[in-house]
Amino acid sequence: MDTAFLIAAALSSMAAVAMLAVLIVRSRSRSDPELESRLREELRQARKDAAESAASLRTELAGLLAASASSASSAIGEIGKAQAEKIESLRASTDALVANARRDAESGRQLIEARMKALEEANGRQMEEIRKVVEEKLNASLETGFARSFASVRESLEAVQKGLGEMQVMAAGVGDIKKVLTNVKARGTWGEMQIGALLEEALAPEQYSRNVKVRRDSDAMVEYAVKLPGRGEGADSCVWLPIDSKFPTEDYQRLMEALDAGDQVAAEAHSAGLARKIEASAREIQEKYVSPPETTDFAIMFLPTEGLYAEVLRRPGTVERLQNSYRILVAGPVTLLAMLTSLRLGFRTLAIEKRSSEAWKVLAGVKHEFEKFEDALDRASKHLATAKNSLDTTSRRSRVLVRRLRSVESLEGSFEEPGASRLSSPDDDDLIEEEPSEGEDEATPAP
């Protein structure tokens, strides 16, 4: 390292001298040509000397590097030898430690085995004692438990037998329902029964009819029809609102099975098939039963289950297409009951409007009769006044007669008195003559 530093210093000095010479030559080149030539000569000599110095320095540096490499190689060899000796010593120490560890492990294993054997023997004795105690208690509890279990099992078997009987009854009922649902005619009958029950609940018997022939040019009869009032006044001027039930069980059942299986592709396909079946039913109802003015310009298609009705509502645009294209309203059980309830309120309002004119006629007759009653009441009042006057006159005459009768009773004591032959006094005669009045004359009948 020192030699390299010296070489670098020498080269730097030579470079500095060369640069100084160059600067001097440039500054004096115009005034002193001789000096320039001498400087150039000296510069060439300096370059030569520098080259020789560099060559000698390279030679010396090569020798130094060779010596350094030799010393380093010997040092590395000594270090490797020392490391090998240390590794060998470490290996011997490790072998000794491993041997000691093996001996300790073997002794520990033997000690653990002895202790485990003693522990197993002790555990075996304790487990035997525990087994005996458990067997005794288990036998006692099992006997009691078995007795209770047998009683419970017997009761359960009786309940199961009873339940099986009920299940058989239910199975028979389910079979009947299945027959109803699989038979087209039975399904139609079931839908008709539901419509009939809803109509019976919401409307009066005279407000609807069953199996109605609503078209003059066809013999087709709709299951039920609501009788709406027409423009005329007669009983035959009504307008029919057709109600027909449809129940595509197969399509709906396939849709439910696909949904239960989680098959969305099949469910969508069956849902589309169900929508097509409903649309075909709506077209059939429209062609067979909608015939204005005998019927309304729309009809109601009844779906017997709320699940089927909800599936039709779930299909986008299905209900609107049925209403706009075929004039068909789709209704489930709840929806149909709401429609019929609205119709019942409309019937009630219409009946009130029709009866209002009759009420006015009755009130006019009552007014006329009341006027007659008022005249009769006036005449009765006059007759009562006449009768009152007659009663007053009769009362006065009765009082006069009473006084005269009293005077007759006193005749026996007055025979001996002078002038006792008079039965009445002049005042009484005058009173009787003055008492008749106008009312008395009116009350006296003509001869």
XYZ file of C-alpha atoms in Angstrom, residues 103-351:
249
model
C -26.229 -42.309 28.573
C -28.395 -39.728 30.384
C -31.316 -40.397 28.030
C -31.039 -44.126 28.508
C -30.965 -43.775 32.254
C -33.900 -41.327 32.105
C -35.822 -43.705 29.835
C -35.266 -46.580 32.203
C -36.355 -44.411 35.130
C -39.463 -43.214 33.275
C -40.329 -46.766 32.238
C -40.068 -47.927 35.824
C -42.221 -45.074 37.049
C -44.760 -45.561 34.227
C -44.973 -49.259 35.036
C -45.592 -48.486 38.690
C -48.160 -45.835 37.689
C -49.903 -48.287 35.344
C -50.096 -50.882 38.088
C -51.533 -48.314 40.511
C -54.001 -47.062 37.883
C -55.012 -50.627 37.108
C -55.792 -51.309 40.730
C -57.757 -48.048 41.031
C -59.615 -48.674 37.771
C -60.565 -52.144 38.944
C -61.992 -50.697 42.126
C -63.810 -47.964 40.175
C -65.131 -50.563 37.712
C -66.572 -52.631 40.516
C -68.259 -49.586 42.073
C -69.544 -48.394 38.682
C -70.869 -51.832 37.797
C -72.752 -52.043 41.061
C -74.289 -48.583 40.653
C -74.841 -49.104 36.938
C -76.673 -52.348 37.481
C -78.960 -50.710 39.991
C -79.588 -47.656 37.800
C -80.013 -49.783 34.675
C -82.651 -51.894 36.288
C -84.557 -48.783 37.353
C -83.920 -47.052 34.032
C -84.940 -50.075 32.002
C -88.187 -50.308 33.877
C -88.906 -46.639 33.225
C -87.710 -46.875 29.635
C -89.903 -49.867 28.924
C -92.882 -48.009 30.329
C -91.999 -44.933 28.250
C -91.414 -47.056 25.157
C -94.737 -48.768 25.661
C -96.471 -45.396 25.926
C -94.559 -44.142 22.885
C -95.533 -47.218 20.907
C -99.142 -46.673 21.812
C -98.858 -43.023 20.743
C -97.097 -44.073 17.538
C -99.813 -46.602 16.827
C -102.417 -43.939 17.368
C -100.462 -41.533 15.189
C -100.181 -44.170 12.481
C -103.931 -44.488 12.490
C -104.238 -40.733 12.103
C -101.575 -40.780 9.399
C -103.527 -43.412 7.524
C -106.582 -41.201 7.673
C -104.482 -38.234 6.536
C -102.940 -40.339 3.778
C -106.391 -41.185 2.543
C -107.258 -37.474 2.602
C -104.017 -36.610 0.806
C -104.833 -39.241 -1.768
C -108.211 -37.663 -2.290
C -106.575 -34.246 -2.647
C -104.041 -35.672 -5.078
C -106.836 -37.179 -7.121
C -108.571 -33.820 -7.120
C -105.411 -32.007 -8.176
C -104.509 -34.508 -10.896
C -107.996 -34.766 -12.364
C -108.809 -31.848 -14.648
C -112.541 -32.115 -14.023
C -111.994 -32.345 -10.258
C -109.677 -29.322 -10.326
C -112.343 -27.381 -12.162
C -114.919 -28.478 -9.598
C -112.632 -27.328 -6.792
C -112.214 -23.912 -8.423
C -115.986 -23.649 -8.918
C -116.563 -24.513 -5.265
C -114.190 -21.748 -4.188
C -115.873 -19.205 -6.456
C -119.294 -20.271 -5.195
C -118.198 -19.946 -1.564
C -116.758 -16.461 -2.164
C -119.865 -15.310 -4.047
C -122.124 -16.691 -1.329
C -120.097 -14.832 1.290
C -119.958 -11.479 -0.519
C -123.205 -11.174 -2.529
C -126.892 -11.934 -2.237
C -128.231 -14.984 -4.166
C -130.117 -12.813 -6.648
C -126.936 -10.881 -7.522
C -125.154 -13.792 -9.264
C -125.933 -17.004 -11.152
C -124.242 -20.311 -11.922
C -123.713 -21.943 -15.342
C -124.869 -18.889 -17.271
C -125.158 -18.755 -21.052
C -123.788 -15.269 -21.614
C -123.604 -15.241 -25.438
C -126.581 -15.577 -27.750
C -124.466 -17.012 -30.562
C -122.867 -19.737 -28.433
C -123.956 -22.525 -26.110
C -120.888 -22.113 -23.861
C -121.777 -21.580 -20.220
C -119.543 -19.744 -17.796
C -119.141 -21.224 -14.304
C -120.387 -18.124 -12.490
C -121.508 -14.654 -13.553
C -122.326 -11.602 -11.461
C -125.565 -9.874 -12.410
C -124.871 -6.161 -12.958
C -127.711 -3.681 -13.530
C -128.248 -2.612 -17.146
C -129.741 0.506 -18.662
C -133.317 -0.779 -18.760
C -135.778 -1.256 -15.953
C -136.811 -4.881 -16.519
C -135.384 -8.011 -14.975
C -133.841 -9.055 -18.340
C -131.849 -5.839 -18.747
C -128.886 -7.006 -16.651
C -125.255 -7.200 -17.797
C -123.232 -10.295 -16.863
C -119.709 -10.227 -15.410
C -118.189 -13.668 -16.267
C -115.968 -15.421 -13.684
C -114.120 -18.592 -14.733
C -111.531 -20.620 -12.771
C -108.275 -21.970 -14.239
C -105.741 -24.202 -12.457
C -102.696 -25.342 -14.563
C -101.427 -27.743 -11.908
C -98.800 -29.573 -13.990
C -96.923 -26.421 -15.018
C -97.100 -24.975 -11.516
C -95.945 -28.277 -9.948
C -92.943 -28.488 -12.288
C -92.040 -24.903 -11.419
C -92.179 -25.623 -7.669
C -90.014 -28.741 -8.083
C -87.393 -26.762 -10.026
C -87.338 -24.037 -7.365
C -86.966 -26.619 -4.584
C -84.071 -28.227 -6.466
C -82.378 -24.839 -6.947
C -82.352 -25.175 -10.743
C -82.823 -21.568 -11.835
C -82.648 -22.352 -15.559
C -85.396 -24.975 -15.346
C -87.419 -22.752 -13.006
C -87.291 -19.881 -15.498
C -88.305 -22.203 -18.333
C -91.259 -23.633 -16.367
C -92.277 -20.124 -15.290
C -92.371 -19.038 -18.923
C -94.427 -22.143 -19.768
C -96.856 -21.330 -16.955
C -97.218 -17.781 -18.287
C -98.008 -19.134 -21.756
C -100.627 -21.490 -20.290
C -102.249 -18.621 -18.371
C -102.269 -16.475 -21.513
C -103.908 -19.292 -23.492
C -106.575 -19.639 -20.783
C -107.198 -15.888 -20.897
C -107.626 -16.042 -24.673
C -110.108 -18.901 -24.265
C -112.162 -16.986 -21.674
C -112.177 -13.872 -23.857
C -113.353 -15.770 -26.925
C -116.037 -17.799 -25.126
C -117.508 -15.453 -22.524
C -116.780 -11.772 -23.330
C -119.551 -10.451 -25.583
C -120.722 -6.868 -24.937
C -123.448 -5.685 -24.471
C -124.711 -8.988 -23.039
C -121.604 -9.060 -20.832
C -119.096 -6.565 -19.585
C -116.132 -5.831 -21.837
C -113.896 -7.786 -19.465
C -113.988 -11.051 -17.495
C -112.323 -12.400 -14.338
C -109.996 -15.421 -14.412
C -109.891 -16.988 -10.941
C -106.726 -18.806 -9.770
C -107.650 -21.075 -6.808
C -104.338 -20.722 -4.865
C -102.495 -17.642 -3.702
C -99.151 -19.232 -4.680
C -100.219 -19.579 -8.312
C -101.626 -16.029 -8.285
C -98.350 -14.695 -6.805
C -96.315 -16.500 -9.478
C -98.420 -14.875 -12.228
C -97.950 -11.465 -10.603
C -94.190 -12.090 -10.352
C -93.827 -12.409 -14.124
C -93.187 -8.868 -15.436
C -95.862 -7.639 -17.829
C -98.065 -10.755 -17.658
C -101.016 -9.173 -15.835
C -100.842 -6.008 -17.944
C -100.755 -8.040 -21.172
C -103.802 -10.051 -20.122
C -105.712 -6.866 -19.312
C -104.745 -4.951 -22.436
C -104.807 -7.772 -25.006
C -107.611 -10.004 -23.725
C -109.538 -7.790 -21.248
C -109.027 -10.414 -18.512
C -108.531 -9.585 -14.834
C -106.521 -12.175 -12.875
C -107.651 -12.737 -9.271
C -106.676 -15.000 -6.401
C -109.001 -15.937 -3.520
C -108.276 -12.773 -1.509
C -108.349 -10.491 -4.543
C -111.657 -11.927 -5.794
C -113.225 -11.466 -2.366
C -112.093 -7.814 -2.383
C -113.600 -7.310 -5.871
C -116.902 -8.878 -4.850
C -117.015 -6.761 -1.693
C -116.566 -3.629 -3.830
C -119.386 -4.802 -6.117
C -121.628 -5.358 -3.084
C -121.044 -1.771 -1.950
C -121.819 -0.574 -5.483
C -125.056 -2.596 -5.519
C -126.045 -1.072 -2.199
C -125.393 2.476 -3.445
C -127.354 1.803 -6.649
C -130.288 0.391 -4.676
